[in-house]
Amino acid sequence: MKIENIELRRVRLPLVSPFRTSFGSVSEREALLVHVTTADSEGWAECAAEAEPLYSSEFLDGCELVIRDHLAPRLNAAGERLTAERVAPALAAVKGHRMSKAALETAILDAQLRTSGVSFGGYLGAVSDLVPAGVSVGIMDSIDRLLAAVEGYLDEGYLRIKLKIEPGWDLAPVRAVRERFGPDVLLQVDANTAYTLADARHLARLDPFDLLLIEQPLAEDDMLGHAALATLIQTPVCLDESIESARDAAAAITLGACSIINVKPSRVGGYLEARRIHDVAAAHGVPVWCGGMLETGIGRAANVALAGLPNFVLPGDTSASSRYYAQDLTKPFVLEDGHLRVPTGPGIGVEVLPDVLHDLTVSSSDIRF
Ligand code: NPQ
Ligand code: MG
């Protein structure tokens, strides 16, 4: 495949309501779209980084720079022999920057699959037509507001609730949701690294609430801390930020640092590495689920395809478009009895809406090959 152009396009989508996590609050999603053009095809992807390096070290301005000055030239040098499978080896000399690499690999994979008429789900090995949808619920100003939000999501049909937690917003919201909605609701929490191992006794107070898991309670580089914590609490430990590769996944499982993994293709450098994490976890009997980064329909489509693989046994943060956006960049993903449908068209299987794209674009630039 010979790439002719890579367009980098910054877009800004207002959120339907502010989303607060232990690392901050956002009221709009600024995203970086990667649009690859080849002689006979095109491909779209979305870089999952945020404007500020708060979830991880990557951030949008940095992604644009590293794509333009360090990654795209390496793809250019690969010439016509380039395939999606060869993107990661071509970029391996550049350390880190996985979200930027993932966006390039995904856009090129989309172009490649559109040419061959294969869907993302078909290529990755999805075995489900519909995937169960969970929803991530931000930190709120009051328990009443939280309960109203959770009630709304349950009424819409979401099959699993994830509460964002931090010190001072953990036991009370979990207790309130359990008391109001009962023991049958699939419930989990995500701390986004807000605790330390010294909080183990406090986190053990979540034990009676029968949570599916606690996600990333400790710092991303604290693998041994998670292993120790897992022996001190009954809630299963799930890792998100700590897992950047299949090798990390194997190490974490072997160390006992987690018994469940949140797979985010963006965090781990793309869908090919995400599938390797799926496979290594499956080989260890460790279930996985698909995380989310407030993707537009472009990133959401590919995530939903990945979530169709057989070891994605827990509902993901694969929510409907309306969870975040009144107007998505594609036809919206909608809940069907609590599930999202895996697209079946070529590539990611969704089309960008040109008028919406135009209206939401902040800037764009081309990298000519
Ligand atoms: C998580 N996502 O699982 C994240 C982190 C996250 C759906 O809970 C802007 C862009 C704000 C990306 C907030 C969910 C974000 C973001 C949180 C990602 O840890
Ligand atoms: Mg998380």
mmCIF file of C-alpha atoms and ligand atoms in Angstrom:
data_model
loop_
_atom_site.group_PDB
_atom_site.id
_atom_site.type_symbol
_atom_site.label_atom_id
_atom_site.label_comp_id
_atom_site.label_asym_id
_atom_site.label_seq_id
_atom_site.Cartn_x
_atom_site.Cartn_y
_atom_site.Cartn_z
ATOM 1 C CA MET A 1 0.000 0.000 0.000
ATOM 2 C CA LYS A 2 1.399 3.389 -0.943
ATOM 3 C CA ILE A 3 0.215 6.209 1.297
ATOM 4 C CA GLU A 4 -0.308 9.487 -0.573
ATOM 5 C CA ASN A 5 -1.351 11.734 2.297
ATOM 6 C CA ILE A 6 -2.001 11.742 6.022
ATOM 7 C CA GLU A 7 -4.388 14.439 7.159
ATOM 8 C CA LEU A 8 -4.341 15.376 10.845
ATOM 9 C CA ARG A 9 -7.589 16.987 11.868
ATOM 10 C CA ARG A 10 -8.400 18.430 15.297
ATOM 11 C CA VAL A 11 -12.071 18.372 16.207
ATOM 12 C CA ARG A 12 -13.962 19.566 19.283
ATOM 13 C CA LEU A 13 -17.180 17.911 20.434
ATOM 14 C CA PRO A 14 -19.228 19.272 23.347
ATOM 15 C CA LEU A 15 -20.070 16.619 25.967
ATOM 16 C CA VAL A 16 -23.716 16.175 26.974
ATOM 17 C CA SER A 17 -22.571 16.696 30.582
ATOM 18 C CA PRO A 18 -19.200 17.271 32.262
ATOM 19 C CA PHE A 19 -17.227 14.071 32.946
ATOM 20 C CA ARG A 20 -15.175 14.104 36.151
ATOM 21 C CA THR A 21 -12.541 11.543 37.095
ATOM 22 C CA SER A 22 -9.903 11.477 39.835
ATOM 23 C CA PHE A 23 -7.569 13.353 37.464
ATOM 24 C CA GLY A 24 -9.888 16.142 36.373
ATOM 25 C CA SER A 25 -13.122 17.257 34.752
ATOM 26 C CA VAL A 26 -13.849 17.844 31.058
ATOM 27 C CA SER A 27 -16.869 19.423 29.361
ATOM 28 C CA GLU A 28 -15.765 18.912 25.771
ATOM 29 C CA ARG A 29 -13.774 16.281 23.916
ATOM 30 C CA GLU A 30 -11.009 17.590 21.751
ATOM 31 C CA ALA A 31 -9.854 14.778 19.482
ATOM 32 C CA LEU A 32 -7.244 14.194 16.798
ATOM 33 C CA LEU A 33 -8.445 12.380 13.689
ATOM 34 C CA VAL A 34 -6.018 10.646 11.357
ATOM 35 C CA HIS A 35 -7.192 10.374 7.746
ATOM 36 C CA VAL A 36 -4.968 8.311 5.469
ATOM 37 C CA THR A 37 -5.333 8.457 1.678
ATOM 38 C CA THR A 38 -3.886 5.825 -0.666
ATOM 39 C CA ALA A 39 -4.209 5.501 -4.445
ATOM 40 C CA ASP A 40 -7.386 3.432 -4.218
ATOM 41 C CA SER A 41 -8.639 3.803 -0.628
ATOM 42 C CA GLU A 42 -8.838 5.894 2.514
ATOM 43 C CA GLY A 43 -8.786 5.123 6.201
ATOM 44 C CA TRP A 44 -9.902 6.866 9.378
ATOM 45 C CA ALA A 45 -8.798 6.622 12.970
ATOM 46 C CA GLU A 46 -8.847 8.675 16.109
ATOM 47 C CA CYS A 47 -5.967 9.357 18.486
ATOM 48 C CA ALA A 48 -7.265 8.808 22.023
ATOM 49 C CA ALA A 49 -5.027 11.303 23.815
ATOM 50 C CA GLU A 50 -6.496 14.264 25.661
ATOM 51 C CA ALA A 51 -5.487 17.908 25.374
ATOM 52 C CA GLU A 52 -3.583 17.564 28.668
ATOM 53 C CA PRO A 53 -1.358 14.651 29.753
ATOM 54 C CA LEU A 54 -3.544 13.596 32.712
ATOM 55 C CA TYR A 55 -4.708 10.066 31.913
ATOM 56 C CA SER A 56 -1.256 9.211 30.539
ATOM 57 C CA SER A 57 1.849 11.085 29.412
ATOM 58 C CA GLU A 58 0.478 11.565 25.888
ATOM 59 C CA PHE A 59 -1.383 14.734 24.875
ATOM 60 C CA LEU A 60 -2.803 16.023 21.610
ATOM 61 C CA ASP A 61 -0.208 18.641 20.651
ATOM 62 C CA GLY A 62 2.531 16.124 21.424
ATOM 63 C CA CYS A 63 0.793 13.467 19.339
ATOM 64 C CA GLU A 64 0.569 15.798 16.349
ATOM 65 C CA LEU A 65 4.254 16.622 16.649
ATOM 66 C CA VAL A 66 5.457 13.040 17.070
ATOM 67 C CA ILE A 67 3.298 11.846 14.165
ATOM 68 C CA ARG A 68 4.549 14.590 11.856
ATOM 69 C CA ASP A 69 8.236 14.638 12.768
ATOM 70 C CA HIS A 70 8.998 11.084 13.922
ATOM 71 C CA LEU A 71 6.360 8.533 12.894
ATOM 72 C CA ALA A 72 5.096 9.573 9.452
ATOM 73 C CA PRO A 73 8.655 9.836 8.011
ATOM 74 C CA ARG A 74 9.267 6.216 9.070
ATOM 75 C CA LEU A 75 6.101 5.095 7.314
ATOM 76 C CA ASN A 76 7.146 7.067 4.257
ATOM 77 C CA ALA A 77 10.503 5.258 4.240
ATOM 78 C CA ALA A 78 8.695 1.892 4.230
ATOM 79 C CA GLY A 79 7.316 2.817 0.788
ATOM 80 C CA GLU A 80 4.926 0.537 -1.083
ATOM 81 C CA ARG A 81 5.726 -2.519 1.049
ATOM 82 C CA LEU A 82 3.830 -0.942 3.947
ATOM 83 C CA THR A 83 0.874 -2.888 5.351
ATOM 84 C CA ALA A 84 -1.006 -2.418 8.616
ATOM 85 C CA GLU A 85 0.882 -5.411 10.028
ATOM 86 C CA ARG A 86 4.200 -3.686 9.223
ATOM 87 C CA VAL A 87 3.340 -0.371 10.879
ATOM 88 C CA ALA A 88 4.411 -1.360 14.419
ATOM 89 C CA PRO A 89 7.782 -2.798 13.279
ATOM 90 C CA ALA A 90 8.383 0.335 11.150
ATOM 91 C CA LEU A 91 7.739 2.556 14.201
ATOM 92 C CA ALA A 92 9.424 0.391 16.841
ATOM 93 C CA ALA A 93 12.589 2.508 17.016
ATOM 94 C CA VAL A 94 10.506 5.358 18.478
ATOM 95 C CA LYS A 95 10.003 4.692 22.197
ATOM 96 C CA GLY A 96 6.510 4.958 23.673
ATOM 97 C CA HIS A 97 3.916 7.255 22.047
ATOM 98 C CA ARG A 98 1.526 4.344 21.783
ATOM 99 C CA MET A 99 -1.621 6.405 21.213
ATOM 100 C CA SER A 100 0.000 8.135 18.250
ATOM 101 C CA LYS A 101 1.215 4.815 16.854
ATOM 102 C CA ALA A 102 -2.205 3.244 17.403
ATOM 103 C CA ALA A 103 -3.943 5.999 15.436
ATOM 104 C CA LEU A 104 -1.606 5.513 12.457
ATOM 105 C CA GLU A 105 -1.855 1.710 12.487
ATOM 106 C CA THR A 106 -5.644 1.862 12.795
ATOM 107 C CA ALA A 107 -6.127 4.350 9.935
ATOM 108 C CA ILE A 108 -3.875 2.239 7.704
ATOM 109 C CA LEU A 109 -5.693 -0.944 8.739
ATOM 110 C CA ASP A 110 -9.012 0.742 7.902
ATOM 111 C CA ALA A 111 -7.730 1.668 4.422
ATOM 112 C CA GLN A 112 -6.349 -1.851 3.891
ATOM 113 C CA LEU A 113 -9.580 -3.560 4.973
ATOM 114 C CA ARG A 114 -11.756 -1.195 2.914
ATOM 115 C CA THR A 115 -9.697 -2.237 -0.115
ATOM 116 C CA SER A 116 -10.157 -5.946 0.578
ATOM 117 C CA GLY A 117 -13.789 -5.659 1.703
ATOM 118 C CA VAL A 118 -13.140 -7.136 5.160
ATOM 119 C CA SER A 119 -14.625 -5.703 8.364
ATOM 120 C CA PHE A 120 -12.597 -4.949 11.503
ATOM 121 C CA GLY A 121 -14.570 -7.615 13.352
ATOM 122 C CA GLY A 122 -13.893 -10.173 10.631
ATOM 123 C CA TYR A 123 -10.185 -9.325 10.551
ATOM 124 C CA LEU A 124 -9.735 -9.370 14.340
ATOM 125 C CA GLY A 125 -11.769 -12.535 14.875
ATOM 126 C CA ALA A 126 -14.968 -11.239 16.457
ATOM 127 C CA VAL A 127 -17.458 -13.994 17.271
ATOM 128 C CA SER A 128 -20.402 -11.804 18.424
ATOM 129 C CA ASP A 129 -22.784 -9.611 16.413
ATOM 130 C CA LEU A 130 -23.806 -7.686 19.513
ATOM 131 C CA VAL A 131 -21.647 -6.715 22.490
ATOM 132 C CA PRO A 132 -22.942 -5.872 25.974
ATOM 133 C CA ALA A 133 -22.667 -2.181 26.847
ATOM 134 C CA GLY A 134 -21.534 -0.742 30.148
ATOM 135 C CA VAL A 135 -21.320 2.902 31.136
ATOM 136 C CA SER A 136 -18.721 4.896 33.049
ATOM 137 C CA VAL A 137 -20.296 7.342 35.520
ATOM 138 C CA GLY A 138 -18.244 10.361 36.578
ATOM 139 C CA ILE A 139 -17.688 11.779 40.051
ATOM 140 C CA MET A 140 -20.628 14.037 40.957
ATOM 141 C CA ASP A 141 -21.342 16.913 43.343
ATOM 142 C CA SER A 142 -23.828 14.897 45.382
ATOM 143 C CA ILE A 143 -25.114 11.367 45.938
ATOM 144 C CA ASP A 144 -28.568 12.465 44.755
ATOM 145 C CA ARG A 145 -27.180 13.575 41.396
ATOM 146 C CA LEU A 146 -25.254 10.309 41.100
ATOM 147 C CA LEU A 147 -28.327 8.197 41.796
ATOM 148 C CA ALA A 148 -30.342 10.139 39.219
ATOM 149 C CA ALA A 149 -27.619 9.575 36.613
ATOM 150 C CA VAL A 150 -27.336 5.847 37.370
ATOM 151 C CA GLU A 151 -31.123 5.469 37.258
ATOM 152 C CA GLY A 152 -31.163 7.104 33.829
ATOM 153 C CA TYR A 153 -28.480 4.763 32.487
ATOM 154 C CA LEU A 154 -30.198 1.668 33.884
ATOM 155 C CA ASP A 155 -33.481 2.829 32.307
ATOM 156 C CA GLU A 156 -31.674 3.155 28.959
ATOM 157 C CA GLY A 157 -30.613 -0.474 29.297
ATOM 158 C CA TYR A 158 -26.930 -0.316 30.231
ATOM 159 C CA LEU A 159 -25.883 -3.733 31.528
ATOM 160 C CA ARG A 160 -23.092 -2.617 33.837
ATOM 161 C CA ILE A 161 -22.338 0.512 35.858
ATOM 162 C CA LYS A 162 -18.813 1.762 36.529
ATOM 163 C CA LEU A 163 -18.416 4.458 39.153
ATOM 164 C CA LYS A 164 -15.393 6.710 39.036
ATOM 165 C CA ILE A 165 -13.935 6.963 42.558
ATOM 166 C CA GLU A 166 -11.287 8.932 44.449
ATOM 167 C CA PRO A 167 -10.466 9.424 48.141
ATOM 168 C CA GLY A 168 -13.579 11.043 49.642
ATOM 169 C CA TRP A 169 -15.880 9.655 46.902
ATOM 170 C CA ASP A 170 -15.763 5.870 47.204
ATOM 171 C CA LEU A 171 -17.649 4.054 49.982
ATOM 172 C CA ALA A 172 -20.628 6.418 50.074
ATOM 173 C CA PRO A 173 -21.456 6.361 46.339
ATOM 174 C CA VAL A 174 -20.974 2.584 46.119
ATOM 175 C CA ARG A 175 -23.166 2.016 49.184
ATOM 176 C CA ALA A 176 -25.844 4.385 47.863
ATOM 177 C CA VAL A 177 -25.994 2.714 44.440
ATOM 178 C CA ARG A 178 -26.174 -0.757 46.007
ATOM 179 C CA GLU A 179 -28.897 0.328 48.448
ATOM 180 C CA ARG A 180 -31.001 1.987 45.749
ATOM 181 C CA PHE A 181 -30.594 -0.462 42.845
ATOM 182 C CA GLY A 182 -29.952 -3.741 44.631
ATOM 183 C CA PRO A 183 -27.451 -6.588 44.497
ATOM 184 C CA ASP A 184 -28.141 -7.690 40.909
ATOM 185 C CA VAL A 185 -26.743 -4.598 39.172
ATOM 186 C CA LEU A 186 -23.297 -5.351 37.701
ATOM 187 C CA LEU A 187 -21.221 -2.707 39.486
ATOM 188 C CA GLN A 188 -17.524 -1.815 39.405
ATOM 189 C CA VAL A 189 -15.288 1.140 40.270
ATOM 190 C CA ASP A 190 -12.355 2.939 38.620
ATOM 191 C CA ALA A 191 -9.860 5.001 40.663
ATOM 192 C CA ASN A 192 -7.511 6.083 37.840
ATOM 193 C CA THR A 193 -4.481 5.697 40.164
ATOM 194 C CA ALA A 194 -5.896 7.829 43.017
ATOM 195 C CA TYR A 195 -4.811 5.583 45.952
ATOM 196 C CA THR A 196 -1.646 4.122 47.457
ATOM 197 C CA LEU A 197 -1.001 0.772 49.088
ATOM 198 C CA ALA A 198 -1.398 2.546 52.451
ATOM 199 C CA ASP A 199 -5.125 2.791 51.573
ATOM 200 C CA ALA A 200 -5.502 -1.013 51.450
ATOM 201 C CA ARG A 201 -7.554 -1.221 54.654
ATOM 202 C CA HIS A 202 -9.846 1.518 53.439
ATOM 203 C CA LEU A 203 -10.329 -0.155 50.042
ATOM 204 C CA ALA A 204 -11.120 -3.450 51.821
ATOM 205 C CA ARG A 205 -14.265 -1.693 53.092
ATOM 206 C CA LEU A 206 -15.580 -2.034 49.516
ATOM 207 C CA ASP A 207 -15.498 -5.843 49.958
ATOM 208 C CA PRO A 208 -19.103 -6.217 51.218
ATOM 209 C CA PHE A 209 -20.542 -4.526 48.116
ATOM 210 C CA ASP A 210 -19.775 -7.427 45.784
ATOM 211 C CA LEU A 211 -18.133 -5.326 43.066
ATOM 212 C CA LEU A 212 -17.088 -6.980 39.798
ATOM 213 C CA LEU A 213 -13.688 -5.314 40.103
ATOM 214 C CA ILE A 214 -11.693 -2.290 41.184
ATOM 215 C CA GLU A 215 -9.859 -0.716 38.260
ATOM 216 C CA GLN A 216 -6.382 0.823 38.561
ATOM 217 C CA PRO A 217 -6.457 1.780 42.260
ATOM 218 C CA LEU A 218 -2.689 2.506 42.446
ATOM 219 C CA ALA A 219 -0.091 4.298 40.321
ATOM 220 C CA GLU A 220 0.443 3.011 36.800
ATOM 221 C CA ASP A 221 4.020 1.900 37.562
ATOM 222 C CA ASP A 222 3.125 0.166 40.843
ATOM 223 C CA MET A 223 2.814 -3.423 39.674
ATOM 224 C CA LEU A 224 4.097 -4.850 42.984
ATOM 225 C CA GLY A 225 1.719 -2.607 44.935
ATOM 226 C CA HIS A 226 -1.222 -4.008 42.986
ATOM 227 C CA ALA A 227 0.016 -7.544 43.645
ATOM 228 C CA ALA A 228 0.147 -6.796 47.375
ATOM 229 C CA LEU A 229 -3.233 -5.045 47.351
ATOM 230 C CA ALA A 230 -4.826 -8.025 45.611
ATOM 231 C CA THR A 231 -3.963 -10.156 48.676
ATOM 232 C CA LEU A 232 -5.485 -7.591 51.064
ATOM 233 C CA ILE A 233 -8.902 -7.003 49.473
ATOM 234 C CA GLN A 234 -11.566 -9.339 48.133
ATOM 235 C CA THR A 235 -12.635 -7.184 45.180
ATOM 236 C CA PRO A 236 -10.792 -8.415 42.059
ATOM 237 C CA VAL A 237 -8.101 -5.995 40.859
ATOM 238 C CA CYS A 238 -8.323 -4.908 37.199
ATOM 239 C CA LEU A 239 -5.513 -2.949 35.520
ATOM 240 C CA ASP A 240 -5.951 -0.195 32.931
ATOM 241 C CA GLU A 241 -3.118 2.406 32.884
ATOM 242 C CA SER A 242 -0.494 -0.186 33.990
ATOM 243 C CA ILE A 243 -0.908 -2.390 30.915
ATOM 244 C CA GLU A 244 0.799 -0.933 27.850
ATOM 245 C CA SER A 245 1.647 -4.178 26.028
ATOM 246 C CA ALA A 246 1.046 -7.920 25.909
ATOM 247 C CA ARG A 247 4.335 -8.300 27.785
ATOM 248 C CA ASP A 248 3.001 -6.059 30.580
ATOM 249 C CA ALA A 249 -0.151 -8.179 30.652
ATOM 250 C CA ALA A 250 1.811 -11.414 31.010
ATOM 251 C CA ALA A 251 3.949 -9.873 33.775
ATOM 252 C CA ALA A 252 0.965 -8.478 35.671
ATOM 253 C CA ILE A 253 -0.892 -11.781 35.551
ATOM 254 C CA THR A 254 2.191 -13.764 36.615
ATOM 255 C CA LEU A 255 2.862 -11.363 39.508
ATOM 256 C CA GLY A 256 -0.750 -11.551 40.679
ATOM 257 C CA ALA A 257 -1.141 -7.799 40.118
ATOM 258 C CA CYS A 258 -4.501 -8.262 38.382
ATOM 259 C CA SER A 259 -7.092 -10.920 37.656
ATOM 260 C CA ILE A 260 -8.965 -8.901 34.994
ATOM 261 C CA ILE A 261 -7.657 -6.539 32.276
ATOM 262 C CA ASN A 262 -9.184 -3.432 30.690
ATOM 263 C CA VAL A 263 -8.032 -3.532 27.045
ATOM 264 C CA LYS A 264 -7.806 -0.134 25.357
ATOM 265 C CA PRO A 265 -6.319 -0.396 21.875
ATOM 266 C CA SER A 266 -5.138 3.215 22.026
ATOM 267 C CA ARG A 267 -3.196 2.725 25.266
ATOM 268 C CA VAL A 268 -1.339 -0.357 23.985
ATOM 269 C CA GLY A 269 -0.377 0.888 20.503
ATOM 270 C CA GLY A 270 -3.223 -0.465 18.406
ATOM 271 C CA TYR A 271 -5.636 -3.294 17.658
ATOM 272 C CA LEU A 272 -2.953 -5.860 16.850
ATOM 273 C CA GLU A 273 -1.328 -5.488 20.275
ATOM 274 C CA ALA A 274 -4.807 -5.342 21.860
ATOM 275 C CA ARG A 275 -5.586 -8.706 20.295
ATOM 276 C CA ARG A 276 -2.312 -10.136 21.651
ATOM 277 C CA ILE A 277 -3.369 -8.991 25.147
ATOM 278 C CA HIS A 278 -6.723 -10.668 24.607
ATOM 279 C CA ASP A 279 -4.896 -13.853 23.628
ATOM 280 C CA VAL A 280 -2.355 -13.857 26.466
ATOM 281 C CA ALA A 281 -5.114 -13.191 29.004
ATOM 282 C CA ALA A 282 -7.273 -15.963 27.531
ATOM 283 C CA ALA A 283 -4.345 -18.388 27.790
ATOM 284 C CA HIS A 284 -4.151 -17.559 31.522
ATOM 285 C CA GLY A 285 -7.915 -17.758 32.073
ATOM 286 C CA VAL A 286 -8.013 -13.997 32.758
ATOM 287 C CA PRO A 287 -11.144 -12.221 31.451
ATOM 288 C CA VAL A 288 -10.854 -8.900 29.628
ATOM 289 C CA TRP A 289 -13.198 -6.069 28.696
ATOM 290 C CA CYS A 290 -12.937 -3.159 26.278
ATOM 291 C CA GLY A 291 -12.175 0.240 27.782
ATOM 292 C CA GLY A 292 -13.077 3.599 26.328
ATOM 293 C CA MET A 293 -11.536 7.045 25.868
ATOM 294 C CA LEU A 294 -14.670 9.023 25.003
ATOM 295 C CA GLU A 295 -14.195 8.041 21.374
ATOM 296 C CA THR A 296 -16.297 9.505 18.595
ATOM 297 C CA GLY A 297 -18.066 7.032 16.313
ATOM 298 C CA ILE A 298 -14.769 6.522 14.455
ATOM 299 C CA GLY A 299 -12.905 5.056 17.414
ATOM 300 C CA ARG A 300 -16.038 3.514 18.896
ATOM 301 C CA ALA A 301 -16.681 1.422 15.768
ATOM 302 C CA ALA A 302 -13.322 -0.310 15.996
ATOM 303 C CA ASN A 303 -13.632 -0.795 19.772
ATOM 304 C CA VAL A 304 -17.000 -2.486 19.365
ATOM 305 C CA ALA A 305 -15.469 -4.859 16.796
ATOM 306 C CA LEU A 306 -12.656 -5.754 19.212
ATOM 307 C CA ALA A 307 -15.182 -6.326 21.994
ATOM 308 C CA GLY A 308 -16.684 -9.095 19.830
ATOM 309 C CA LEU A 309 -13.654 -11.360 20.478
ATOM 310 C CA PRO A 310 -14.404 -14.389 22.653
ATOM 311 C CA ASN A 311 -12.478 -13.468 25.828
ATOM 312 C CA PHE A 312 -14.239 -10.082 26.112
ATOM 313 C CA VAL A 313 -16.549 -11.624 28.679
ATOM 314 C CA LEU A 314 -17.376 -8.529 30.749
ATOM 315 C CA PRO A 315 -19.405 -5.553 29.440
ATOM 316 C CA GLY A 316 -17.083 -2.778 28.255
ATOM 317 C CA ASP A 317 -17.050 1.012 28.430
ATOM 318 C CA THR A 318 -18.443 0.646 24.924
ATOM 319 C CA SER A 319 -21.414 2.986 25.469
ATOM 320 C CA ALA A 320 -23.862 4.476 22.984
ATOM 321 C CA SER A 321 -22.811 7.695 21.250
ATOM 322 C CA SER A 322 -25.474 9.558 23.257
ATOM 323 C CA ARG A 323 -23.616 8.818 26.522
ATOM 324 C CA TYR A 324 -21.169 11.540 25.515
ATOM 325 C CA TYR A 325 -22.377 13.350 22.402
ATOM 326 C CA ALA A 326 -25.619 14.900 21.173
ATOM 327 C CA GLN A 327 -24.096 14.843 17.677
ATOM 328 C CA ASP A 328 -21.477 12.218 16.809
ATOM 329 C CA LEU A 329 -19.140 12.334 13.796
ATOM 330 C CA THR A 330 -20.804 9.192 12.404
ATOM 331 C CA LYS A 331 -24.297 7.778 12.532
ATOM 332 C CA PRO A 332 -24.736 7.264 16.261
ATOM 333 C CA PHE A 333 -24.151 3.941 17.993
ATOM 334 C CA VAL A 334 -27.419 3.132 19.766
ATOM 335 C CA LEU A 335 -28.298 0.593 22.443
ATOM 336 C CA GLU A 336 -30.273 -2.448 21.335
ATOM 337 C CA ASP A 337 -31.450 -4.130 24.503
ATOM 338 C CA GLY A 338 -28.274 -3.021 26.278
ATOM 339 C CA HIS A 339 -25.979 -4.043 23.423
ATOM 340 C CA LEU A 340 -24.108 -2.348 20.576
ATOM 341 C CA ARG A 341 -24.050 -3.939 17.134
ATOM 342 C CA VAL A 342 -20.641 -4.831 15.649
ATOM 343 C CA PRO A 343 -20.345 -3.042 12.275
ATOM 344 C CA THR A 344 -20.142 -5.436 9.316
ATOM 345 C CA GLY A 345 -19.136 -3.080 6.483
ATOM 346 C CA PRO A 346 -15.549 -2.935 5.161
ATOM 347 C CA GLY A 347 -12.943 -1.516 7.563
ATOM 348 C CA ILE A 348 -14.376 0.171 10.639
ATOM 349 C CA GLY A 349 -17.743 -0.043 8.880
ATOM 350 C CA VAL A 350 -18.923 3.498 9.567
ATOM 351 C CA GLU A 351 -18.713 6.693 7.520
ATOM 352 C CA VAL A 352 -17.746 10.152 8.741
ATOM 353 C CA LEU A 353 -20.562 12.704 8.278
ATOM 354 C CA PRO A 354 -18.929 15.454 6.150
ATOM 355 C CA ASP A 355 -21.089 18.355 7.335
ATOM 356 C CA VAL A 356 -20.643 17.500 11.011
ATOM 357 C CA LEU A 357 -16.917 17.005 10.503
ATOM 358 C CA HIS A 358 -16.685 20.416 8.862
ATOM 359 C CA ASP A 359 -18.624 22.132 11.636
ATOM 360 C CA LEU A 360 -16.597 20.563 14.478
ATOM 361 C CA THR A 361 -13.130 20.959 12.934
ATOM 362 C CA VAL A 362 -10.710 23.222 14.787
ATOM 363 C CA SER A 363 -7.698 22.828 12.489
ATOM 364 C CA SER A 364 -6.260 20.482 9.915
ATOM 365 C CA SER A 365 -2.941 19.881 8.196
ATOM 366 C CA ASP A 366 -1.544 17.488 5.608
ATOM 367 C CA ILE A 367 1.532 15.308 5.597
ATOM 368 C CA ARG A 368 2.276 14.645 1.919
ATOM 369 C CA PHE A 369 4.057 11.381 1.070
HETATM 370 C C1 NPQ B 1 -10.769 5.067 32.039
HETATM 371 N N1 NPQ B 1 -12.384 6.228 30.518
HETATM 372 O O1 NPQ B 1 -11.253 3.973 31.898
HETATM 373 C C2 NPQ B 1 -11.152 6.249 31.162
HETATM 374 C C3 NPQ B 1 -10.358 7.404 31.318
HETATM 375 C C4 NPQ B 1 -10.738 8.706 30.748
HETATM 376 C C5 NPQ B 1 -14.692 5.927 29.948
HETATM 377 O O2 NPQ B 1 -13.912 5.919 32.132
HETATM 378 C C6 NPQ B 1 -11.326 12.884 28.057
HETATM 379 C C7 NPQ B 1 -10.719 11.973 27.225
HETATM 380 C C8 NPQ B 1 -11.661 12.521 29.336
HETATM 381 C C9 NPQ B 1 -10.415 10.709 27.687
HETATM 382 C C10 NPQ B 1 -11.692 10.858 31.098
HETATM 383 C C11 NPQ B 1 -13.627 6.023 30.969
HETATM 384 C C12 NPQ B 1 -11.367 11.245 29.804
HETATM 385 C C13 NPQ B 1 -10.729 10.336 28.982
HETATM 386 C C14 NPQ B 1 -11.372 9.590 31.538
HETATM 387 C C15 NPQ B 1 -10.430 9.058 29.465
HETATM 388 O O3 NPQ B 1 -9.912 5.203 32.880
HETATM 389 MG MG MG B 2 -9.794 3.198 33.636
#
